[in-house]
Coordinates of C-alpha atoms in Angstrom, one line a residue:
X1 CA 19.0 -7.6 -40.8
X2 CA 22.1 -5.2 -41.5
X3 CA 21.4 -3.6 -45.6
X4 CA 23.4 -0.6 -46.5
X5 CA 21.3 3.1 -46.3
X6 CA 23.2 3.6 -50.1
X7 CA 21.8 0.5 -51.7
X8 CA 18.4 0.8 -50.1
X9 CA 18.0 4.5 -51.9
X10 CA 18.7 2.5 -55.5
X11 CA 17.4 -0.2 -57.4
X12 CA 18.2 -2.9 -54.3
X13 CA 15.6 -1.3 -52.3
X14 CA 13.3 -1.8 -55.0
X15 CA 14.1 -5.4 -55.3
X16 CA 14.0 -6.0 -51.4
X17 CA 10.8 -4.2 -51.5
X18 CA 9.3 -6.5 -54.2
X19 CA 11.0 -9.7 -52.5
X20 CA 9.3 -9.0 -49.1
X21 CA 6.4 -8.1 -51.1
X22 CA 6.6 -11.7 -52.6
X23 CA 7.3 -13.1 -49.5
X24 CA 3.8 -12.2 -48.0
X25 CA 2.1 -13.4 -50.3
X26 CA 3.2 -16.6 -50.7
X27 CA 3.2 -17.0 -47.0
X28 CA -0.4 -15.6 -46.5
X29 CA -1.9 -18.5 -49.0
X30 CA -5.3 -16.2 -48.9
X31 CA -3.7 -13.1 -49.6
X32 CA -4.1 -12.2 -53.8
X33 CA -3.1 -9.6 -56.2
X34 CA -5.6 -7.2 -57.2
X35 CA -4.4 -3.5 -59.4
X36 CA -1.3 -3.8 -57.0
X37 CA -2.9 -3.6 -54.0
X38 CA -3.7 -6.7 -51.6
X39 CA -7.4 -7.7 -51.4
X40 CA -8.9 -7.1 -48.3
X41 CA -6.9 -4.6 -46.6
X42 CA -3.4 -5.0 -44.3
X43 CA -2.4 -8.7 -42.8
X44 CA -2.9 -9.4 -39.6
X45 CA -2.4 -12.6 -37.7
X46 CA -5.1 -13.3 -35.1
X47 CA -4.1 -13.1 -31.4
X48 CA -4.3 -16.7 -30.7
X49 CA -2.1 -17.4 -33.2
X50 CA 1.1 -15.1 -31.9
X51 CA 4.1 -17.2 -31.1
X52 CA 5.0 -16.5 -27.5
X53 CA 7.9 -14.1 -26.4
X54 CA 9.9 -13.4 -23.2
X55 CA 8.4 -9.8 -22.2
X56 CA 6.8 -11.4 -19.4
X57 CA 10.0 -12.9 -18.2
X58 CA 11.8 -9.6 -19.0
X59 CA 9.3 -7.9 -17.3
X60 CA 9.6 -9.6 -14.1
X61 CA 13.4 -9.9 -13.9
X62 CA 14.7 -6.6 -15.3
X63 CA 14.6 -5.4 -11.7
X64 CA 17.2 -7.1 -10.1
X65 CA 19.6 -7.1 -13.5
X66 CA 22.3 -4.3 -12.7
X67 CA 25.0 -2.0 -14.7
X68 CA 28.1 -2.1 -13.4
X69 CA 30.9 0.8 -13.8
X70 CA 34.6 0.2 -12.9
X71 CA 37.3 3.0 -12.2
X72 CA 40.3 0.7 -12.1
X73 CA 43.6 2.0 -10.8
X74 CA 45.2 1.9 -14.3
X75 CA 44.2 1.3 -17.7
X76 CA 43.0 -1.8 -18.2
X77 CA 45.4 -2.2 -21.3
X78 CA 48.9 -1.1 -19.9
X79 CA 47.9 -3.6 -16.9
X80 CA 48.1 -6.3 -19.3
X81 CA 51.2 -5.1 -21.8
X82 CA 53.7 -4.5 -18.8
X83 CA 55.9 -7.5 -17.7
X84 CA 55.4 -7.6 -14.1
X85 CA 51.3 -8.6 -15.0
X86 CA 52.5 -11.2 -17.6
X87 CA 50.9 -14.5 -17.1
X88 CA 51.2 -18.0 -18.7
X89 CA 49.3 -18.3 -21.9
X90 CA 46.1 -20.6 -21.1
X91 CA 45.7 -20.9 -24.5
X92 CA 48.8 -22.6 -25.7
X93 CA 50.3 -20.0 -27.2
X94 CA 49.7 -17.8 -31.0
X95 CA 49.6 -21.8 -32.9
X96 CA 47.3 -23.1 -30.9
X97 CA 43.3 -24.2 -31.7
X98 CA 42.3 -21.8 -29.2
X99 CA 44.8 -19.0 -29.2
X100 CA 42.8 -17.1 -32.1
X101 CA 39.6 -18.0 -30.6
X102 CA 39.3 -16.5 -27.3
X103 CA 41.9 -13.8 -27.5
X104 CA 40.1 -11.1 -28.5
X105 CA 38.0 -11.1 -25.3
X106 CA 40.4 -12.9 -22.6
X107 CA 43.2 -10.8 -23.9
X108 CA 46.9 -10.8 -25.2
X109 CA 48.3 -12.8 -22.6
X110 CA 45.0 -14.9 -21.7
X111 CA 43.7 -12.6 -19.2
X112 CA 39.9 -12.1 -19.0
X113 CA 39.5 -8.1 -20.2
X114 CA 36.3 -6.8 -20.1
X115 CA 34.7 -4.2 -22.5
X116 CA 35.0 -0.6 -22.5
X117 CA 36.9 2.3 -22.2
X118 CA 40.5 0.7 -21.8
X119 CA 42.3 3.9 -22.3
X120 CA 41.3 6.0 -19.4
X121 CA 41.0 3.5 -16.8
X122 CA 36.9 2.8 -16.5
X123 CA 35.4 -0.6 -17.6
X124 CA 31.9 -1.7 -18.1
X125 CA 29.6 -5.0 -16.8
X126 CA 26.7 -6.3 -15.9
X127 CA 25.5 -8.3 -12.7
X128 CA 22.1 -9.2 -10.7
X129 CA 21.0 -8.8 -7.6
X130 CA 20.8 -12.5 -5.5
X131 CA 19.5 -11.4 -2.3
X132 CA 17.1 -8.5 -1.2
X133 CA 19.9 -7.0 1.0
X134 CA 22.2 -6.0 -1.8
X135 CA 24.3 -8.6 -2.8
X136 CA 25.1 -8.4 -6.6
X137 CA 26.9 -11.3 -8.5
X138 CA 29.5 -10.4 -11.1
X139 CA 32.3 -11.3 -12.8
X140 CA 36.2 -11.3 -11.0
X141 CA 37.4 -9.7 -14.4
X142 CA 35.1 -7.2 -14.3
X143 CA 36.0 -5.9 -10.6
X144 CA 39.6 -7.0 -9.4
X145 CA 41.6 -3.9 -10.2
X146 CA 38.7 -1.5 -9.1
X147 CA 39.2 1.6 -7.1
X148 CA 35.6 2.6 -7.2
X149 CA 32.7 0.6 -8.2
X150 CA 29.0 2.3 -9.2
X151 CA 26.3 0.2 -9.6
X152 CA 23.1 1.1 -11.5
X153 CA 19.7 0.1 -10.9
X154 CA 17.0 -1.0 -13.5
X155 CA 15.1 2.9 -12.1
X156 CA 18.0 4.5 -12.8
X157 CA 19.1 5.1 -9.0
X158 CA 23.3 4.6 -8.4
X159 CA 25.0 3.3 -5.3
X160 CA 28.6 2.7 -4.7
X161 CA 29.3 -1.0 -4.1
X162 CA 32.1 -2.8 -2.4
X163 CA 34.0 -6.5 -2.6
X164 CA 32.5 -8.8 -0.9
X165 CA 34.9 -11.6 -2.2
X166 CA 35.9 -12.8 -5.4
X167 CA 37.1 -16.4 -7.1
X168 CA 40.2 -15.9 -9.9
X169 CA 40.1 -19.5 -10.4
X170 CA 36.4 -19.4 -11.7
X171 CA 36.0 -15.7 -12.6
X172 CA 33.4 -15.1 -10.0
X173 CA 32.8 -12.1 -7.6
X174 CA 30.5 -10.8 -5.1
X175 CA 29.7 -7.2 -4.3
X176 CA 27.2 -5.0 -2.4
X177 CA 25.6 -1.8 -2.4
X178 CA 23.1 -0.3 0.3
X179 CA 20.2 0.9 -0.7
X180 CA 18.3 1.5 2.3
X181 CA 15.7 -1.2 1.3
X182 CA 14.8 -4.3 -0.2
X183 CA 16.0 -4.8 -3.7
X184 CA 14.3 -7.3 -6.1
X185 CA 16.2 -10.5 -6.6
X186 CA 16.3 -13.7 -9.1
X187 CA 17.0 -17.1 -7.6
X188 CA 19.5 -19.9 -8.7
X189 CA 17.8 -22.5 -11.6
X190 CA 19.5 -25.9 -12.1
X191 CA 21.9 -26.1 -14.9
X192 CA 22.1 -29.1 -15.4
X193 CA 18.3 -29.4 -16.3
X194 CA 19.4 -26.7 -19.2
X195 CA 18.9 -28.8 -21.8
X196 CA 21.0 -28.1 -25.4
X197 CA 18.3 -26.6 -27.7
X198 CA 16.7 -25.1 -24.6
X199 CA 15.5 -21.1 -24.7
X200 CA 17.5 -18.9 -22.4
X201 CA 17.5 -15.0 -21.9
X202 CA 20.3 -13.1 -21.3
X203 CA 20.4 -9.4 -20.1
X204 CA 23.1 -6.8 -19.0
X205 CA 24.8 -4.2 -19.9
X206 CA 26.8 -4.3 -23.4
X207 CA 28.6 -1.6 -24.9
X208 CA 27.4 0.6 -21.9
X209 CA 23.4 -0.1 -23.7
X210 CA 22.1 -1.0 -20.5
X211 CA 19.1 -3.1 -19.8
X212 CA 19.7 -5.3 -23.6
X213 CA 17.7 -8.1 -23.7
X214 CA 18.8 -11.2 -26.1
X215 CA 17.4 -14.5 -26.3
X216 CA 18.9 -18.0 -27.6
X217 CA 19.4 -21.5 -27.1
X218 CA 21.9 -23.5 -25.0
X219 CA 24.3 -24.5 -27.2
X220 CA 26.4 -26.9 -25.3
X221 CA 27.6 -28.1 -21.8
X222 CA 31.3 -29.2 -20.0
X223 CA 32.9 -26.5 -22.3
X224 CA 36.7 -25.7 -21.5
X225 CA 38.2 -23.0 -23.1
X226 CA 41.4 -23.8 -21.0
X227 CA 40.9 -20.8 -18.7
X228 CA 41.1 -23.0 -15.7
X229 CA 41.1 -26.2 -13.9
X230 CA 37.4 -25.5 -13.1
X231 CA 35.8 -24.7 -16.3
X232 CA 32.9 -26.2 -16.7
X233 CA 30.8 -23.4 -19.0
X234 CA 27.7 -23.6 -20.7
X235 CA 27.9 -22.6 -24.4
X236 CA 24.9 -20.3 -25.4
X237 CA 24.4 -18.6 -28.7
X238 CA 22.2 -16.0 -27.0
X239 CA 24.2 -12.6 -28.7
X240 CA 26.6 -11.6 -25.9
X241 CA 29.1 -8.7 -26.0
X242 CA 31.8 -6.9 -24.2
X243 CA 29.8 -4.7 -21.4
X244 CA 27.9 -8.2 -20.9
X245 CA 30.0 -9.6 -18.4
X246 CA 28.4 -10.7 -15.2
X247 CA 24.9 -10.4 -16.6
X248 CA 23.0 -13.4 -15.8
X249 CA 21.0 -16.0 -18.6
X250 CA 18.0 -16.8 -17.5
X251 CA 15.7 -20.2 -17.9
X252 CA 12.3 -20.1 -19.4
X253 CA 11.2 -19.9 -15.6
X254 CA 13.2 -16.6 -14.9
X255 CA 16.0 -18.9 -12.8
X256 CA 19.2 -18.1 -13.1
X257 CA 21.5 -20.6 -15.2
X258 CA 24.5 -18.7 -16.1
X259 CA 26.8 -16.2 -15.8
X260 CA 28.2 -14.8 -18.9
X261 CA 31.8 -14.6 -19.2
X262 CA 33.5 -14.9 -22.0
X263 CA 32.7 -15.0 -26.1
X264 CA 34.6 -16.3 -29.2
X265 CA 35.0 -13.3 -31.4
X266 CA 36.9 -12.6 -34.4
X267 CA 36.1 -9.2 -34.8
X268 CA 35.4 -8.4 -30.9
X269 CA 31.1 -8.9 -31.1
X270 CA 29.4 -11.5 -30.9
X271 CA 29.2 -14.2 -33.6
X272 CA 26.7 -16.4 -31.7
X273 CA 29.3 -18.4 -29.2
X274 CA 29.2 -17.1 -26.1
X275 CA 30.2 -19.0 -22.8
X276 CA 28.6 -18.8 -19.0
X277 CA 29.7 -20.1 -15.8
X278 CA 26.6 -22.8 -14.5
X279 CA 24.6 -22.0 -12.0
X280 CA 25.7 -25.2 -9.8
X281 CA 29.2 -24.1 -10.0
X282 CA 28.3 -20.2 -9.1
X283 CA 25.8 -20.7 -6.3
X284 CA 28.3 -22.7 -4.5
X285 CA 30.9 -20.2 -4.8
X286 CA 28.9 -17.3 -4.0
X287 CA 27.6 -18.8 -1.2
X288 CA 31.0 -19.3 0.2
X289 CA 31.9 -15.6 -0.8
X290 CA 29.0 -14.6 1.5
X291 CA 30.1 -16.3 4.2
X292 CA 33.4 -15.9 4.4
X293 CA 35.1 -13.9 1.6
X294 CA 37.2 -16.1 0.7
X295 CA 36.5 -19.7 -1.1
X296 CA 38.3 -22.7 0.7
X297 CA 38.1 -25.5 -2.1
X298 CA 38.6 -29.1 -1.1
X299 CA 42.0 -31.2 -1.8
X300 CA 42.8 -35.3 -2.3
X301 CA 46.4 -34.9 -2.7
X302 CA 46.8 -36.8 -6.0
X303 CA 48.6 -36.3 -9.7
X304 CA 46.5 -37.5 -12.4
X305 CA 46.2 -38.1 -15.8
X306 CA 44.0 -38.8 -18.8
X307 CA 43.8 -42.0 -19.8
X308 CA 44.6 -43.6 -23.2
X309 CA 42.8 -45.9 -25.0
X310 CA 46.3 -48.0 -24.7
X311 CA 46.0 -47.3 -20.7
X312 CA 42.6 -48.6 -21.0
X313 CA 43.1 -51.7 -22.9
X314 CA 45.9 -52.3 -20.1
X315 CA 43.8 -52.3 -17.5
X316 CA 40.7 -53.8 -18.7
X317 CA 38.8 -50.5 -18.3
X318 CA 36.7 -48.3 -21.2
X319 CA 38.9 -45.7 -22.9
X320 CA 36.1 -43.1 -22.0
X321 CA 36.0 -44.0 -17.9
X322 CA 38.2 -42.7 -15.3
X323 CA 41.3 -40.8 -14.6
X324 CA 44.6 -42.4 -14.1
X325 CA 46.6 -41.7 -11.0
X326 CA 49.8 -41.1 -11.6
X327 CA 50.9 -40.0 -8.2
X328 CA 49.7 -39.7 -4.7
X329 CA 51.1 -37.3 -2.2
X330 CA 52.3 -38.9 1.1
X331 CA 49.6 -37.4 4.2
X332 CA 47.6 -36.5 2.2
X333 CA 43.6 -37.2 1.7
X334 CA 44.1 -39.7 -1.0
X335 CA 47.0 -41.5 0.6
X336 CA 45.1 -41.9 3.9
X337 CA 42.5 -43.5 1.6
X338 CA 44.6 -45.9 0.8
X339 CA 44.3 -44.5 -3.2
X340 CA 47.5 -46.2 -4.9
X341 CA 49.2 -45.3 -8.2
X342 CA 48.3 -46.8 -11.2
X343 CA 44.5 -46.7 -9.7
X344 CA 41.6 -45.3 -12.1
X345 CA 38.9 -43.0 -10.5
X346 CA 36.1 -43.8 -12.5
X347 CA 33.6 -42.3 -9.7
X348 CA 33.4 -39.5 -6.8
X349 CA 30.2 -38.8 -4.8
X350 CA 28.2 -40.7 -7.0
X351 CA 29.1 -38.5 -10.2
X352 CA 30.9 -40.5 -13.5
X353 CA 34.6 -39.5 -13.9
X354 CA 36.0 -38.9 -16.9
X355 CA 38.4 -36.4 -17.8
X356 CA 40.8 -34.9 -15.0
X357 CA 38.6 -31.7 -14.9
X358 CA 35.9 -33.6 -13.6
X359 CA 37.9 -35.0 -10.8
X360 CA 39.2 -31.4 -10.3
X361 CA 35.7 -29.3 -10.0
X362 CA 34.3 -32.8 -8.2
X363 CA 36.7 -32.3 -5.5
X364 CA 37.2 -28.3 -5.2
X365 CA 33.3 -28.2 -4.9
X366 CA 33.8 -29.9 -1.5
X367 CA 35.1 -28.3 2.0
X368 CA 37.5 -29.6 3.7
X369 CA 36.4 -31.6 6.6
X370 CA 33.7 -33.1 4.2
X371 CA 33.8 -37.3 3.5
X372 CA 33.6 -38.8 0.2
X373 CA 32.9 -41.9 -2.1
X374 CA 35.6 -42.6 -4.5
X375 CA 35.0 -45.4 -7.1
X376 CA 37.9 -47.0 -7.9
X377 CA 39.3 -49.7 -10.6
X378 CA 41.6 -51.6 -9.3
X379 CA 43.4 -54.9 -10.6
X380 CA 40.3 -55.8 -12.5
X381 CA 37.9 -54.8 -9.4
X382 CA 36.1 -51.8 -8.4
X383 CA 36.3 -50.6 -4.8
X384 CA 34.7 -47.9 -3.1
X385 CA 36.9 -45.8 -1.3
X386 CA 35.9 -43.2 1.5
X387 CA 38.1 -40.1 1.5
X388 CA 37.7 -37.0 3.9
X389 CA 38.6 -33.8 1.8
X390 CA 41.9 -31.8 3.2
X391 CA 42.4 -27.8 2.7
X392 CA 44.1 -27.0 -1.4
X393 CA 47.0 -25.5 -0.3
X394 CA 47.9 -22.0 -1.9
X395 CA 50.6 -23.4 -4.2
X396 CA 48.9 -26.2 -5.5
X397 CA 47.6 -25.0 -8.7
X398 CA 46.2 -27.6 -11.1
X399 CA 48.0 -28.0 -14.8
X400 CA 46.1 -26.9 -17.8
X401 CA 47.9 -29.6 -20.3
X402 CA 45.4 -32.5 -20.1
X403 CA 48.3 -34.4 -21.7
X404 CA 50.4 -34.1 -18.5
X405 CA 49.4 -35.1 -15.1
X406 CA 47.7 -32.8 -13.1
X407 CA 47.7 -32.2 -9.4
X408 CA 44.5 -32.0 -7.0

C-alpha cells in the first residue's frame, strides 16, 4: 500500500490508524475492547495456522538467478530514433488496439528495449543459470548490441560473459561466463501444465534491485502481442518491470515456466500484465543455441490463411478448425506432400490447428530432415498427410496481418 508521508502526519493517519484498528477486531472474533486496550495482550496467529509462502522456493533457486549488465555500442535510444534501425511497426501503427499497449516497453518503432540507463549506452536484465557449466538464458533484447557483458552472481562474484547464440524471431539468447566451477542451476517445467490461476514466482533484476522476488498467478496462455510469427506467451500478473528481462518465473516446484519479456505499461511499471516466453518454446531454442549457435527452424513451403466462418460453411468444416491454404510453393515440403490449395490443416503432429500461428510455431519447432503428420480436410474428407520438414530459407519471413495470408 502506497499512502502519502503528508497525509499520514494529519488527521488521515488517524483515521487509517482507527480503520486498521477496526479491522482487527472484527477479524479476530475473540479479540474485545477494554479502556482502549485489547484484552489479553498482542494477536498472534498460531503457527499451524500460517498460510504458506515461497521462501523455500526462493531459497533454493535464488542461486542460479543472475543480474545482467550490458555496455552496448550506442545508446540504446539513438539506436532506435535513427532511420537506418527503423523497422516495420508490429503493432499496426499509433491507431491500432495494441499500439498504445506495448509501446512503452517494445519501443517507438516496436523494437523490444530494455530498462535502464538509455542515455549513456548501459542496459539492465536478468537471466538464470541452466546448466552447471555456465550457460545463462536471457533475453535477445537484452544482449544484441552488447560490447561487453557482466554477469552477477546471487554471492555477489562478477564474470564477463559471451554470446553463445541468440533467436530475434523469439527474443531468446544464450550466454556464458566461466567461473572456474560448478554453478547452481534450475531445470525446464512444462508449460503447458501451467494452469491459469496457477502460483508462479518470478525473480531478476528490476530497476538494477537485484535479486526481487514477486509472486502471482498465470493469467493466460497463446498470447500474441504481434511481436512475431512465433508468439506464443504466457500472460502472468506476477509484478514485472524494466531490469526484469530474462529473469525466469518459476512453478510451485521451482521449474522453470517462463521467460519474462515484455509488459503492458502505461506509465512504464508494471500494472499486473506481464508476458513470458513458455518453457516448451525456450528449451527447444536454447537447446539448439547450445549446439550450434544458430537456430535452423523447419519449413513446409505454404501460404496460408485464417479461415472465415463463410470459408468454413463452404467447406463443411467448424469456423474455429484449421488454416486455409491459399498457396503452395512448387518443391517444396508441402507440395511433395501432395498439400493442394484450397486444403484446410486442421492437424500437425498430433496438435489441433487453428489459427496460422499455430501452424507457424508447429512447424518452426521441427528441424529439417524431421517427418510429419498433417491432418488435412479435404473435399468433405480428412486425410493424413506425411510431410518431411525442409530448411526456412533466410527471406522467408512470416506476415504479422492474420487477415492476409501468411507464408511458412
Amino acid at each position: 500500500m502506497n499512502i502519502n508521508s503528508d497525509w499520514l502526519r494529519g488527521s488521515g493517519r488517524r483515521t487509517l490508524f482507527a480503520a486498521l484498528l477496526a479491522g482487527v477486531a472484527l477479524g479476530a472474533g475473540g479479540v474485545a475492547w477494554s479502556s482502549g486496550e485489547i484484552a489479553g495482550g498482542p494477536i498472534s496467529v498460531p503457527a499451524a495456522a500460517n498460510q504458506p509462502g515461497f521462501a523455500d522456493l526462493v531459497a533454493r533457486v535464488r542461486p542460479a538467478v543472475v543480474e545482467i549488465t550490458v555496455t552496448e555500442q550506442a545508446p540504446r535510444m539513438a539506436r532506435e530514433e535513427s532511420p537506418e534501425n527503423a523497422m516495420p511497426d508490429p503493432f499496426g501503427g499509433d491507431d491500432s488496439q495494441f499500439g498504445d499497449m506495448f509501446r512503452q516497453f517494445f519501443g517507438p518503432r516496436g523494437q523490444m528495449r530494455d530498462q535502464a540507463d538509455r542515455g549513456t549506452g548501459h542496459a539492465l536484465g536478468s537471466g538464470f543459470v541452466i546448466d552447471p557449466a555456465g550457460y545463462i538464458v536471457t533475453n535477445n533484447h537484452v544482449v544484441r548490441n552488447s560490447t561487453r557483458i557482466k554477469v552477477t552472481l546471487s554471492d555477489g562474484s562478477e564474470y564477463p560473459a559471451k554470446v553463445i547464440g541468440h533467436d530475434d524471431k523469439t527474443d531468446l539468447a544464450l550466454i556464458k561466463i566461466d567461473a572456474g566451477r560448478r554453478l547452481p542451476y534450475v531445470a525446464w517445467g512444462d508449460s503447458n501444465n501451467a494452469r491459469s490461476g496457477d502460483w508462479v514466482v518470478a525473480m531478476g533484476n528490476p530497476y538494477g534491485l537485484g535479486g526481487t522476488v514477486t509472486a502471482g498467478i498465470v493469467s493466460a496462455h497463446d498470447r500474441d502481442i504481434h511481436a512475431s510469427a512465433y508468439d506464443d506467451y504466457l500472460q502472468i500478473d506476477a509484478p514485472i518491470n524494466p531490469g526484469n528481462s530474462g529473469g525466469p518465473v518459476f512453478d510451485q516446484s521451482g521449474h522453470v515456466v517462463g521467460i519474462d519479456t515484455a509488459i503492458y505499461s502505461p506509465s512504464g511499471g508494471s500494472v499486473g500484465i506481464g508476458f513470458a516466453i513458455p518453457s516448451n518454446l525456450a528449451k527447444n531454442i536454447v537447446a539448439q543455441l547450445r549446439d550450434h549457435g544458430s537456430i535452423e527452424r523447419g519449413w513446409l513451403g505454404v501460404s496460408m490463411q485464417q479461415m472465415t466462418p463463410d470459408m468454413a460453411k463452404a467447406v463443411g468444416i467448424a469456423a474455429d478448425q484449421g488454416v486455409l491454404v491459399a498457396s503452395v510453393q512448387a518443391n517444396s515440403p508441402a507440395a511433395h506432400a501432395a498439400l493442394r490449395q484450397g486444403d484446410v490443416i486442421t492437424g500437425f503432429n498430433g496438435a489441433a490447428i487453428k489459427a496460422p500461428r499455430d501452424l507457424a510455431v508447429a512447424v518452426a519447432n521441427l528441424p529439417a530432415g524431421r517427418t510429419a503428420t498433417m491432418a488435412v480436410w479435404r473435399d468433405g474428407h480428412r486425410q493424413d498427410l506425411r510431410v518431411t520438414m525442409g530448411t526456412q530459407p533466410a527471406e522467408n519471413v512470416a506476415a504479422t496481418d492474420e487477415d492476409t495470408p501468411q507464408d511458412d
